[in-house]
mmCIF file of C-alpha atoms in Angstrom:
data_model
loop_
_atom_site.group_PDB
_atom_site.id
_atom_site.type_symbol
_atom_site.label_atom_id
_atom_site.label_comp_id
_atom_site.label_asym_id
_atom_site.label_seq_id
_atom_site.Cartn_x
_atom_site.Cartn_y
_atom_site.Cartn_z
ATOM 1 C CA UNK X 10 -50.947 42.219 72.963
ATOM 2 C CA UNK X 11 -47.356 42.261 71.969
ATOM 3 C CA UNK X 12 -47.096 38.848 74.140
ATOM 4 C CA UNK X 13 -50.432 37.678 72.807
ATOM 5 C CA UNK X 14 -48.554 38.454 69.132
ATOM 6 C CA UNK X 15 -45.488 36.235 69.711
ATOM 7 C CA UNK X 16 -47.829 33.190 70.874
ATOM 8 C CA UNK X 17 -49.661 33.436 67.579
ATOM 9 C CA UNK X 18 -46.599 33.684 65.836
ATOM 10 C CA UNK X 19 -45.173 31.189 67.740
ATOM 11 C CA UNK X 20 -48.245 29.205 66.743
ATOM 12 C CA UNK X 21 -48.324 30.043 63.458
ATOM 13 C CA UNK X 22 -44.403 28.869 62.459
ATOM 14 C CA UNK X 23 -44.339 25.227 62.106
ATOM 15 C CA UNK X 24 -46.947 26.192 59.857
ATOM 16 C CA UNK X 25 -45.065 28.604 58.022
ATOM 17 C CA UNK X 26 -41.884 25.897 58.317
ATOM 18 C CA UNK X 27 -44.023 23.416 56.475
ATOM 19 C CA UNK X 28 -44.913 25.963 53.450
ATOM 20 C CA UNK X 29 -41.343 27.221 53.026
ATOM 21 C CA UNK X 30 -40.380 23.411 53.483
ATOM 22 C CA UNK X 31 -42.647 22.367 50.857
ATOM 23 C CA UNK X 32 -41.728 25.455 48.599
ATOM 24 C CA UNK X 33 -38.389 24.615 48.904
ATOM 25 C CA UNK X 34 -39.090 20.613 47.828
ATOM 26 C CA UNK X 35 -41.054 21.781 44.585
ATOM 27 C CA UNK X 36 -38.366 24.154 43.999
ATOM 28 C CA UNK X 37 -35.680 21.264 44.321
ATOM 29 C CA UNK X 38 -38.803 19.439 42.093
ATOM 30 C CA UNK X 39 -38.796 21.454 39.363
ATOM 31 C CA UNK X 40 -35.073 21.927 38.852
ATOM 32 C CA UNK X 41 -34.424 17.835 38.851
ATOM 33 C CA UNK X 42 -37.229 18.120 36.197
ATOM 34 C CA UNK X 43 -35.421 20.642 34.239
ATOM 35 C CA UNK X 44 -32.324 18.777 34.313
ATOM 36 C CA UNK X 45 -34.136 15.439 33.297
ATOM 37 C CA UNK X 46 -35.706 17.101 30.506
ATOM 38 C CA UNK X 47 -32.681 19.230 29.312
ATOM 39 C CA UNK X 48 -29.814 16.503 29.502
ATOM 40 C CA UNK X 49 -32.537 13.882 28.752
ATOM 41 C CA UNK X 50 -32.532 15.310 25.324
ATOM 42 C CA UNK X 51 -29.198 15.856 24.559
ATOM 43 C CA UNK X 52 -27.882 12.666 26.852
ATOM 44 C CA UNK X 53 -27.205 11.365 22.886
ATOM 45 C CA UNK X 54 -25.247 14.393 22.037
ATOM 46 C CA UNK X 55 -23.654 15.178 25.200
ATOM 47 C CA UNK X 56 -22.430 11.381 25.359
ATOM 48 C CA UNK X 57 -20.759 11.100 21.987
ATOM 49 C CA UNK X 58 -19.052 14.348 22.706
ATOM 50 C CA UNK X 59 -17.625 12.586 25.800
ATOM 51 C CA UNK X 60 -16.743 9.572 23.734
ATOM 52 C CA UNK X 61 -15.045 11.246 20.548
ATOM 53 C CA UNK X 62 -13.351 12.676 22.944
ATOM 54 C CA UNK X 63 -12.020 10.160 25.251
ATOM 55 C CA UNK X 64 -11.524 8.194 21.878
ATOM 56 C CA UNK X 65 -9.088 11.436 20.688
ATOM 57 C CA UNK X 66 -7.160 10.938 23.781
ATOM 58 C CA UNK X 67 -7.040 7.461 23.328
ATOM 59 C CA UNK X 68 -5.827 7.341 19.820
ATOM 60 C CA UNK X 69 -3.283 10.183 20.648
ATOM 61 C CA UNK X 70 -2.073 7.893 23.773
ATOM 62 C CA UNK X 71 -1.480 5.262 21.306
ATOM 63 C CA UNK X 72 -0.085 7.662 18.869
ATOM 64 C CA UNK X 73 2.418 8.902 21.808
ATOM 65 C CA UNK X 74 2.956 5.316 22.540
ATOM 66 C CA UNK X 75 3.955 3.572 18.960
ATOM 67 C CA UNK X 76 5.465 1.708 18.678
ATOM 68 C CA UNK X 77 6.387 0.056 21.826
ATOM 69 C CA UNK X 78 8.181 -2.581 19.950
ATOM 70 C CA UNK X 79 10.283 -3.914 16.781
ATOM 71 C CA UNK X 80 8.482 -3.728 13.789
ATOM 72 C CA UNK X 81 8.008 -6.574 11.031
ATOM 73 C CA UNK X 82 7.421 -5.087 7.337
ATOM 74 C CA UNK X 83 6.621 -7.898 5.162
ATOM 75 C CA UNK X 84 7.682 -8.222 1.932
ATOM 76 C CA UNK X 85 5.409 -10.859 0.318
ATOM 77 C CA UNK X 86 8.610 -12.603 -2.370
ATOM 78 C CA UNK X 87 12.199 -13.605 -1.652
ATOM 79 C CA UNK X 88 15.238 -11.732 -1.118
ATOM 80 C CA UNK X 89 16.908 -9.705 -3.989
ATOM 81 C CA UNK X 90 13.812 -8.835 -6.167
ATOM 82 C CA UNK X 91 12.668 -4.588 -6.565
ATOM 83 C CA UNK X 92 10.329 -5.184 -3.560
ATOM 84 C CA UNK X 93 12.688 -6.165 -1.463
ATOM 85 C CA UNK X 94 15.022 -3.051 -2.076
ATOM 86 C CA UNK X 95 12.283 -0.575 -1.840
ATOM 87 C CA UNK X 96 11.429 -1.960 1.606
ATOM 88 C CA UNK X 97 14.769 -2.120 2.594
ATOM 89 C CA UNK X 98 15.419 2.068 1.862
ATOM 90 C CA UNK X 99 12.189 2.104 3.907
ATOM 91 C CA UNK X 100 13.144 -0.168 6.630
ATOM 92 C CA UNK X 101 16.396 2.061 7.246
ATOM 93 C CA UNK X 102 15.441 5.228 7.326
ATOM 94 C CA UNK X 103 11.788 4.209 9.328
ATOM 95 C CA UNK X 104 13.968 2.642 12.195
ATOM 96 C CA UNK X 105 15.739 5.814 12.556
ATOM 97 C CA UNK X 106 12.263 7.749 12.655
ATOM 98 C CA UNK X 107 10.414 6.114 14.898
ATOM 99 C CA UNK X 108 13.645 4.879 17.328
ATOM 100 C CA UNK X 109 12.766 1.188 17.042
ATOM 101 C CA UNK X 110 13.844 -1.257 14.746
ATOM 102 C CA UNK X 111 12.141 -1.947 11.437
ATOM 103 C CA UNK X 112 13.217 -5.327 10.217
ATOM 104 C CA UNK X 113 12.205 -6.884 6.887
ATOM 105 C CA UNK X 114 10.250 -10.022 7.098
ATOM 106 C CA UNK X 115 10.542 -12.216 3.284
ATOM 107 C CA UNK X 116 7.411 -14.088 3.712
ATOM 108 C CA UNK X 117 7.310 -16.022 0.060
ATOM 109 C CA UNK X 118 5.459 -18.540 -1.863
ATOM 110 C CA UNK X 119 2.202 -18.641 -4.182
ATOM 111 C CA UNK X 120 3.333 -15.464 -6.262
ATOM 112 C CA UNK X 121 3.479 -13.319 -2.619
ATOM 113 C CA UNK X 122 -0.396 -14.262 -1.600
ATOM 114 C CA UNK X 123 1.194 -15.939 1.303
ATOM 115 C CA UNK X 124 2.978 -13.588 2.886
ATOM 116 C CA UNK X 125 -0.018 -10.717 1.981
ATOM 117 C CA UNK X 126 -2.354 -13.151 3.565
ATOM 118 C CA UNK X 127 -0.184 -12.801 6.819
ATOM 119 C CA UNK X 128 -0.743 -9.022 7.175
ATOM 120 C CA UNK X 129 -4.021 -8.864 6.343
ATOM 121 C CA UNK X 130 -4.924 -10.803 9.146
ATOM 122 C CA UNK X 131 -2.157 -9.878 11.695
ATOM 123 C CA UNK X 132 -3.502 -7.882 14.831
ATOM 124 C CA UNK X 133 -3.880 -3.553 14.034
ATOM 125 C CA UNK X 134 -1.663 -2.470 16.163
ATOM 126 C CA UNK X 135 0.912 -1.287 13.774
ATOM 127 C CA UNK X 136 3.806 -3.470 14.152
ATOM 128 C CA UNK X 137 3.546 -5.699 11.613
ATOM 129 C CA UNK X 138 3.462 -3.677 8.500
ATOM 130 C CA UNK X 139 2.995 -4.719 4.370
ATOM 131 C CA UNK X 140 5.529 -3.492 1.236
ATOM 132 C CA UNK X 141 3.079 -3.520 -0.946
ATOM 133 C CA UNK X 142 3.043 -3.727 -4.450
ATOM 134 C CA UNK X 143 1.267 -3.740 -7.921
ATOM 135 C CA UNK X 144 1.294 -7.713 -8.326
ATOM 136 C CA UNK X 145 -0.118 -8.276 -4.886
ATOM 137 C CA UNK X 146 -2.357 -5.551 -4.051
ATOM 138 C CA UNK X 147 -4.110 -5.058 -7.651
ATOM 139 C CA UNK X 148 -3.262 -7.906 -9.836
ATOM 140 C CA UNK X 149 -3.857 -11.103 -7.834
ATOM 141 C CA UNK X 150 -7.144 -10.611 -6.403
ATOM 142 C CA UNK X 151 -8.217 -11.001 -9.900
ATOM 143 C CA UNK X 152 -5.481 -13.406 -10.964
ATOM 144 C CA UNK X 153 -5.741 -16.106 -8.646
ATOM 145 C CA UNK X 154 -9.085 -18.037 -8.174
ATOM 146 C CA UNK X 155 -8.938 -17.592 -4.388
ATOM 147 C CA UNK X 156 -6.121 -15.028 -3.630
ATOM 148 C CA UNK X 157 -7.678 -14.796 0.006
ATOM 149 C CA UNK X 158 -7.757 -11.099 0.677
ATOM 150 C CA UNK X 159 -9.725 -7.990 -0.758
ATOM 151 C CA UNK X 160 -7.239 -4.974 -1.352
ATOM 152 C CA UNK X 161 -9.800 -2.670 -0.936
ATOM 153 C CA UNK X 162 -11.152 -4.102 2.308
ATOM 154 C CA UNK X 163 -7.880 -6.163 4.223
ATOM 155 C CA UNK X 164 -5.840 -3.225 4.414
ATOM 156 C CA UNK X 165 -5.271 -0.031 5.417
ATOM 157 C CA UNK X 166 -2.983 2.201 3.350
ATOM 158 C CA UNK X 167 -0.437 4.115 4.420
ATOM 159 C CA UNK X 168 0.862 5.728 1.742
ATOM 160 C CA UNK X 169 2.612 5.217 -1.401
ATOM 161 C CA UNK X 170 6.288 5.147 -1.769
ATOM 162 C CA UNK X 171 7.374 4.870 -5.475
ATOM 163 C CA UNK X 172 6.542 4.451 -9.423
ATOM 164 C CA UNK X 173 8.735 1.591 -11.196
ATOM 165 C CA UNK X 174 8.913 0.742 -14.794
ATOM 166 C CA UNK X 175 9.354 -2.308 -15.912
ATOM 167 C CA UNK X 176 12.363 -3.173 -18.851
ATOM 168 C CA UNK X 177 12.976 -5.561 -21.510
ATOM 169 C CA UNK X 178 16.052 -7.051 -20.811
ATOM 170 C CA UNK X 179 18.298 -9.281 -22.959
ATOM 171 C CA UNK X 180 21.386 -11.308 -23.062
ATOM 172 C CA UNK X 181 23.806 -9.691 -25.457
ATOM 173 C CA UNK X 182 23.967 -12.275 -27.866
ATOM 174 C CA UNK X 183 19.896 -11.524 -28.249
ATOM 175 C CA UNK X 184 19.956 -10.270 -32.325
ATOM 176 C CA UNK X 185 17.227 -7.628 -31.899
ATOM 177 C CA UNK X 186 17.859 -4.407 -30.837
ATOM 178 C CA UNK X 187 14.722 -2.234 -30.465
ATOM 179 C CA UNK X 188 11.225 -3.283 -29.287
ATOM 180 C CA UNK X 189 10.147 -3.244 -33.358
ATOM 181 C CA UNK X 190 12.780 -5.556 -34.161
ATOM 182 C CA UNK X 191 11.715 -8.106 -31.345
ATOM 183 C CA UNK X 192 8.327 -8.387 -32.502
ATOM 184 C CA UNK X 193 9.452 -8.615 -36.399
ATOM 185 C CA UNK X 194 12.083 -11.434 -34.747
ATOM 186 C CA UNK X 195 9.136 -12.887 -32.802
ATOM 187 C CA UNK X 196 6.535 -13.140 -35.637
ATOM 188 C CA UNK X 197 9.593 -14.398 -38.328
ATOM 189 C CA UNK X 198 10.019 -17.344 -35.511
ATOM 190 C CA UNK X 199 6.878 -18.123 -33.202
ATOM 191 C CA UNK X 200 7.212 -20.331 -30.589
ATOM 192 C CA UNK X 201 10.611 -21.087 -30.951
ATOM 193 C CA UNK X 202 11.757 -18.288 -28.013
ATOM 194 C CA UNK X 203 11.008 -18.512 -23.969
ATOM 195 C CA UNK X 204 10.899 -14.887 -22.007
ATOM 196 C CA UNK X 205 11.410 -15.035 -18.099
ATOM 197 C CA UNK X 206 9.599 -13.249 -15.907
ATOM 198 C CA UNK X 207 9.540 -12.990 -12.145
ATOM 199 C CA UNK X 208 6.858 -15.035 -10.192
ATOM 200 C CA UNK X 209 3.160 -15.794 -11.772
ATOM 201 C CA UNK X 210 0.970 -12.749 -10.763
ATOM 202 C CA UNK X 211 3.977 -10.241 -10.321
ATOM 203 C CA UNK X 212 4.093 -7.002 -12.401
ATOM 204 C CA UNK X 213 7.023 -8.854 -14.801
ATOM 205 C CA UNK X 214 4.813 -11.717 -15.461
ATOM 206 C CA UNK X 215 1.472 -9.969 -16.270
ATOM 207 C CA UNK X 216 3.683 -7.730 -18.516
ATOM 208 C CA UNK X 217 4.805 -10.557 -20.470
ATOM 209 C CA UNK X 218 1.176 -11.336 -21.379
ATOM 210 C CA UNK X 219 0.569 -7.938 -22.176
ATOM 211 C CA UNK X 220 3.184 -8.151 -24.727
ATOM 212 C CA UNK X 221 1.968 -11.051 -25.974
ATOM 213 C CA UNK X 222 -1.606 -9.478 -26.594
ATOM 214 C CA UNK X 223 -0.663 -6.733 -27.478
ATOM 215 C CA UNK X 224 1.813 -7.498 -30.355
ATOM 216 C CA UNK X 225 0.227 -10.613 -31.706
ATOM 217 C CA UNK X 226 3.531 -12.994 -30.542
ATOM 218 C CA UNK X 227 3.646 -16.814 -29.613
ATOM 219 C CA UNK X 228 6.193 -17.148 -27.089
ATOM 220 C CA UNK X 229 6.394 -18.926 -24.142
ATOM 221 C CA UNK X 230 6.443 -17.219 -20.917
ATOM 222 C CA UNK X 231 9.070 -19.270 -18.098
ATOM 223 C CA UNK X 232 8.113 -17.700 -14.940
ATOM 224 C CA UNK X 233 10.572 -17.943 -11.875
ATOM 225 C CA UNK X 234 10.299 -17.634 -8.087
ATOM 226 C CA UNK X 235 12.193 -14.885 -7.945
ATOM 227 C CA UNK X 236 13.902 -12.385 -9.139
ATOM 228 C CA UNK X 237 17.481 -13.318 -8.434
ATOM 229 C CA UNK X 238 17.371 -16.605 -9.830
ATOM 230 C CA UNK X 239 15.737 -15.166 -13.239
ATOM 231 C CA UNK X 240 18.708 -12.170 -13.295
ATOM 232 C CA UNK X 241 21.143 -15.804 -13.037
ATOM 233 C CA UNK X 242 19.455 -17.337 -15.938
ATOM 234 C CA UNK X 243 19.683 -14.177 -18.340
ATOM 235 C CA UNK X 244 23.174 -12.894 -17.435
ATOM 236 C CA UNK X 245 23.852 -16.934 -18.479
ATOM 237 C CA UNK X 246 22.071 -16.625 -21.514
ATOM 238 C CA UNK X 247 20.037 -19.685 -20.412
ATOM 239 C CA UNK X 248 17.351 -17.744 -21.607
ATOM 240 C CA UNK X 249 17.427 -14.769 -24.110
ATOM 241 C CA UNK X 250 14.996 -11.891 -22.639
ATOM 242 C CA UNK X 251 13.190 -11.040 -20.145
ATOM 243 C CA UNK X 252 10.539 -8.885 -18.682
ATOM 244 C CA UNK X 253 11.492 -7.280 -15.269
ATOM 245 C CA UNK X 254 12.068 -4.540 -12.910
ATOM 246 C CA UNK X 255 15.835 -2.549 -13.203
ATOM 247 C CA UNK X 256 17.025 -2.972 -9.882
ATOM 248 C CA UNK X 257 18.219 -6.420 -9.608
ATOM 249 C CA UNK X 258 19.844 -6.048 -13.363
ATOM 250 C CA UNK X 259 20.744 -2.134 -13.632
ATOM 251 C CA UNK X 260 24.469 -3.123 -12.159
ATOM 252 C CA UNK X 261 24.858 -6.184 -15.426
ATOM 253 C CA UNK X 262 23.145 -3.390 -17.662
ATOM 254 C CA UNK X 263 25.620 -0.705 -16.895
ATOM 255 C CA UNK X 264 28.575 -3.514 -17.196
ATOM 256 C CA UNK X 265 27.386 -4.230 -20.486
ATOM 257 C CA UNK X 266 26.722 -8.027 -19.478
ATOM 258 C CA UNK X 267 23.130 -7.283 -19.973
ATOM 259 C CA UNK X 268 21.157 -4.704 -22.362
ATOM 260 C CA UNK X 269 18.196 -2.800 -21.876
ATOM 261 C CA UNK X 270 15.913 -2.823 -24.989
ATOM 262 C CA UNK X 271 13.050 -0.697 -23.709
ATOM 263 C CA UNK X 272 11.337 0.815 -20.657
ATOM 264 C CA UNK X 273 7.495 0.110 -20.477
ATOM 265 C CA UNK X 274 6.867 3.451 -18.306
ATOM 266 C CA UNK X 275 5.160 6.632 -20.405
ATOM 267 C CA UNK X 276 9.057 8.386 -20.279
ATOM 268 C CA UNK X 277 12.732 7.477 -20.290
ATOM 269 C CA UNK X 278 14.134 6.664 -16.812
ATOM 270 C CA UNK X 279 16.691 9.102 -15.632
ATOM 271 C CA UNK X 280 19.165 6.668 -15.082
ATOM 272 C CA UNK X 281 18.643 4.666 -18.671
ATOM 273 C CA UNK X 282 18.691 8.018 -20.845
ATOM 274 C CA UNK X 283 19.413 6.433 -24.004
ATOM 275 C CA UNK X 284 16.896 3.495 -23.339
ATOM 276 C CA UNK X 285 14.030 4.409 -25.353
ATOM 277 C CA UNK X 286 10.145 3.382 -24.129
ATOM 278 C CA UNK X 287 8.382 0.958 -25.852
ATOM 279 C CA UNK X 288 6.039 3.102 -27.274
ATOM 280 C CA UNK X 289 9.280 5.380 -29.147
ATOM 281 C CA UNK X 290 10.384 1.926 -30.468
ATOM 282 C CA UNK X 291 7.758 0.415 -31.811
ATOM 283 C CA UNK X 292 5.210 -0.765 -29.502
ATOM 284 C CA UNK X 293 2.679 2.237 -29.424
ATOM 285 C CA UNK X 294 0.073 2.616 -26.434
ATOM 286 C CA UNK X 295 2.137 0.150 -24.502
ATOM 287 C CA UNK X 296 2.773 1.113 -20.846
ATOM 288 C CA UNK X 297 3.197 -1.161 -17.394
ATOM 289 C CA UNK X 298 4.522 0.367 -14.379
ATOM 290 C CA UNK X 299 4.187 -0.635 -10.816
ATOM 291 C CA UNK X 300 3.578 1.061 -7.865
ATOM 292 C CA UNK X 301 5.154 0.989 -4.258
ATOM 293 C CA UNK X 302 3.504 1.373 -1.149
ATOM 294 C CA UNK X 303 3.269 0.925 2.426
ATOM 295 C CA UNK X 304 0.104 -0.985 4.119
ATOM 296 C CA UNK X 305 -0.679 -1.934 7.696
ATOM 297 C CA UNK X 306 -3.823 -4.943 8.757
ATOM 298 C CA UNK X 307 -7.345 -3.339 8.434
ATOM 299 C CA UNK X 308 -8.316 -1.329 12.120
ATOM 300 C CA UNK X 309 -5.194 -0.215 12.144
ATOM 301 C CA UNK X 310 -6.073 3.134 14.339
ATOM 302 C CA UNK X 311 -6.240 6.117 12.225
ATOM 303 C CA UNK X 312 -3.295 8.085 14.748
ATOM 304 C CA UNK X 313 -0.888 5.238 13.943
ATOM 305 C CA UNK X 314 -1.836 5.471 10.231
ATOM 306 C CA UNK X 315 -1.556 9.127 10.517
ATOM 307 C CA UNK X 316 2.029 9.175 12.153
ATOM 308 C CA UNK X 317 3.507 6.138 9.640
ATOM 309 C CA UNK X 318 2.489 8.382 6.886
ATOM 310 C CA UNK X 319 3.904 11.549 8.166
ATOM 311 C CA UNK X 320 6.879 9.569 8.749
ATOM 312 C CA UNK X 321 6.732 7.678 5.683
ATOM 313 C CA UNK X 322 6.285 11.145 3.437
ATOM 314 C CA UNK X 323 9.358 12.832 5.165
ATOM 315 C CA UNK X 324 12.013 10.449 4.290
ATOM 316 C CA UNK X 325 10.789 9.937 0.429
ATOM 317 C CA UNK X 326 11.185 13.887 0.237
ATOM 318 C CA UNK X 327 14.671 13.170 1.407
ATOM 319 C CA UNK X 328 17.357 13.389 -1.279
ATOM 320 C CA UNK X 329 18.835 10.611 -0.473
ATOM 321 C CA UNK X 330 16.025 8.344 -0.574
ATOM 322 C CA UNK X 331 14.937 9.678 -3.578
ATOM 323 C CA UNK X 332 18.191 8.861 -5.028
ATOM 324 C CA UNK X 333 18.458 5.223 -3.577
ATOM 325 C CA UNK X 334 14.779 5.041 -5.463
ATOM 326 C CA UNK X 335 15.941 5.994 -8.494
ATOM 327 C CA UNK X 336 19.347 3.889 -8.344
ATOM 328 C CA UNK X 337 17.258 0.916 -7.683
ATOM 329 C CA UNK X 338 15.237 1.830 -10.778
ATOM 330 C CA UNK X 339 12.187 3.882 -9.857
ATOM 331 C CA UNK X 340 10.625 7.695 -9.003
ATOM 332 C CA UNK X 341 9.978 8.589 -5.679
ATOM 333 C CA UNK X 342 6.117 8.967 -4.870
ATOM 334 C CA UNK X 343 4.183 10.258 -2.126
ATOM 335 C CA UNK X 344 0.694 10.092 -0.958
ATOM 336 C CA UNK X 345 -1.659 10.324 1.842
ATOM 337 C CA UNK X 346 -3.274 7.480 2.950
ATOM 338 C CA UNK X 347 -6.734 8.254 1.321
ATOM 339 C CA UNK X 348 -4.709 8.901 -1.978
ATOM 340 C CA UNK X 349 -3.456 5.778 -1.183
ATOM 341 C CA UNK X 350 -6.802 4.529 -1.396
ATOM 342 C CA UNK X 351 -8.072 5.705 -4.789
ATOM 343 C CA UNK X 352 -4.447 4.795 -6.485
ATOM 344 C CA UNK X 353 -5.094 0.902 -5.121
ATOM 345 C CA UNK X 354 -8.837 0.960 -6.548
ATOM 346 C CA UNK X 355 -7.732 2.480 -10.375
ATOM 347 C CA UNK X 356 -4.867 0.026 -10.321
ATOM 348 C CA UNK X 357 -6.869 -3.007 -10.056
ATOM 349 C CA UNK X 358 -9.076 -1.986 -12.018
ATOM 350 C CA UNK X 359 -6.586 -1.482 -14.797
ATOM 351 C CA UNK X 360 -5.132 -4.681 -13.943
ATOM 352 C CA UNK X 361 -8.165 -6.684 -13.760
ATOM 353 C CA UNK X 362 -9.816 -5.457 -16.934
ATOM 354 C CA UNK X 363 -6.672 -6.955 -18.320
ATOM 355 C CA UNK X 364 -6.629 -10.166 -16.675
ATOM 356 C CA UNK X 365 -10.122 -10.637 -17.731
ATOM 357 C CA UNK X 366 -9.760 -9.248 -20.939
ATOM 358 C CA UNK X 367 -6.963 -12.225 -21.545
ATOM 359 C CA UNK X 368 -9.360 -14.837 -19.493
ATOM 360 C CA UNK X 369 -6.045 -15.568 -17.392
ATOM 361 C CA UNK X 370 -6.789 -17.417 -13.546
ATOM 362 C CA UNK X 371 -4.303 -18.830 -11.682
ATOM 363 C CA UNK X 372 -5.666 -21.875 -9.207
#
């Protein structure tokens, strides 16, 4: 019996082999099922978890990585004009940041389109970088007929760096002494007097036809190519006044070969005490101050963005940036980039109501 047993139960097991067998293949079934229909559902979510982050280590590779070589920060005019000694305090101390040369790049011509133009449509990788500025980031896209960029949509902001004034300069021998005086002078004699500004579509030049507007003058407004060559003209009283930044004439206005008739920022500058604004001498409401910043191509990755800024912040808290700033004529500002952002859009809109307001366009 117990022999007769074992040969039924010897029988019986390939039997039994094939049930466990099968059990065993709709166990291994079910559980691929499960897994189809559990990561089948969240493949979506499970994926872009994977990507953000192998994207995060990307982007903090390339932070980790930048830059790899010299970088080129445009400055859209010619040598010796306020945007081209703001990027220079910048270039300096950003070299020693990030250990690799920062080099400034005067890319001129067509009131500093051309050299904007460059950077908007250089590669993203964060060595070619933009100085940018009230007259080319929010006054020439509405200026110029075809400026051929979009500030709002060919860049991506860094951060800003200063706040600049701008000052109605004159030759000594220029009889009026207060911003009242020059319009009563202006309106006693109109036409008969030229005022220089820098470049067509710069912050001196749109200033000038501010004036204009807004005290009812006829003058005409001589616009130069740069800054330097209009400081030449006043300090030889080839012309009488001008409309400009301080830093290429606060040296001539300190020597006393040039004079400073008003400031056109809402206070005194620190460095001009006794130079009253326009609106405390005469000109009420009338304010035009420009703005400094630092821009890179648009798809510029965020971590480069992220350490230029960081870097960018630090050295305008510095004290001796901030006094370079203000020796060159401005206040030191600081942003992030996405206050950056919202300063470009409410200065062109100022800007542009303006231009539109005075039906100016520039072919």
């Amino acid at each position: 019996m117990l022999g007769a047993s074992c040969a039924m139960s010897g029988t019986d097991r390939p039997d039994a082999d094939a049930a466990s067998n099968r059990s065993g293949s709709l166990l291994r079934f079910d559980l691929e099922n499960f897994k189809r229909k559990a990561f089948g559902k969240r493949a979506g979510v499970f994926g872009a978890a994977i990507l953000i982050s192998l994207l995060g280590l990307a982007g903090t590779a390339t932070a980790q990585s930048y830059p790899s070589r010299t970088i080129s920060l445009v400055v859209p005019y010619p040598p010796g004009g306020g945007v081209d000694a703001m990027a220079r305090i910048v270039a300096d101390r950003l070299s020693v940041a990030l250990k690799h040369s920062v080099i400034v790049d005067n890319r001129a011509g067509a009131g500093g389109n051309i050299g904007t133009r460059a950077v908007a449509k250089a590669d993203p990788d964060g060595h070619t970088l933009l100085l940018g500025h009230t007259g080319t980031i929010s006054i020439n896209p509405s200026l110029y007929a075809n400026a051929g960029y979009d500030p709002r949509k060919d860049f991506t902001p860094i951060g800003l760096i200063a706040s600049m004034p701008v000052a109605l300069i004159a030759h000594p021998s220029f009889p009026a002494k207060s911003m009242a005086e020059v319009v009563a002078l202006l309106k006693q004699q109109p036409g008969k007097f030229n005022i220089g500004t820098s470049a067509i579509g710069t912050g001196g030049y749109l200033t000038a036809e501010y004036f204009k507007s807004a005290a009812g003058v006829d003058i005409t407004i001589v616009p130069y190519r740069g800054t330097g060559p209009l400081m030449n003209d006043l300090i030889g009283g080839h012309i009488p006044f001008a409309f400009g930044v301080l830093p290429p004439a606060m040296g001539n206005i300190q020597a006393g070969t040039l004079r400073a008739i008003a400031v056109t920022g809402p206070k005194r500058f620190s460095l001009l005490p006794d130079v009253p604004t326009a609106t405390e001498s005469g000109l009420p409401g009338f304010d035009s101050v420009l703005h400094y910043g630092l821009l890179a191509p648009p798809g510029t990755p965020r971590p480069i963005v992220d350490r230029l800024n960081k870097e960018l912040r630090a050295l305008v808290e510095t004290d001796v940036v901030k006094q370079r700033i203000q020796t060159e004529g401005g206040d030191s500002l600081t942003s992030s980039p996405d206050e950056y952002v919202q300063d470009i859009d409410l200065e062109e809109r100022k800007w542009s109501a303006l231009i539109k307001k005075l039906n100016l366009k520039v072919e």
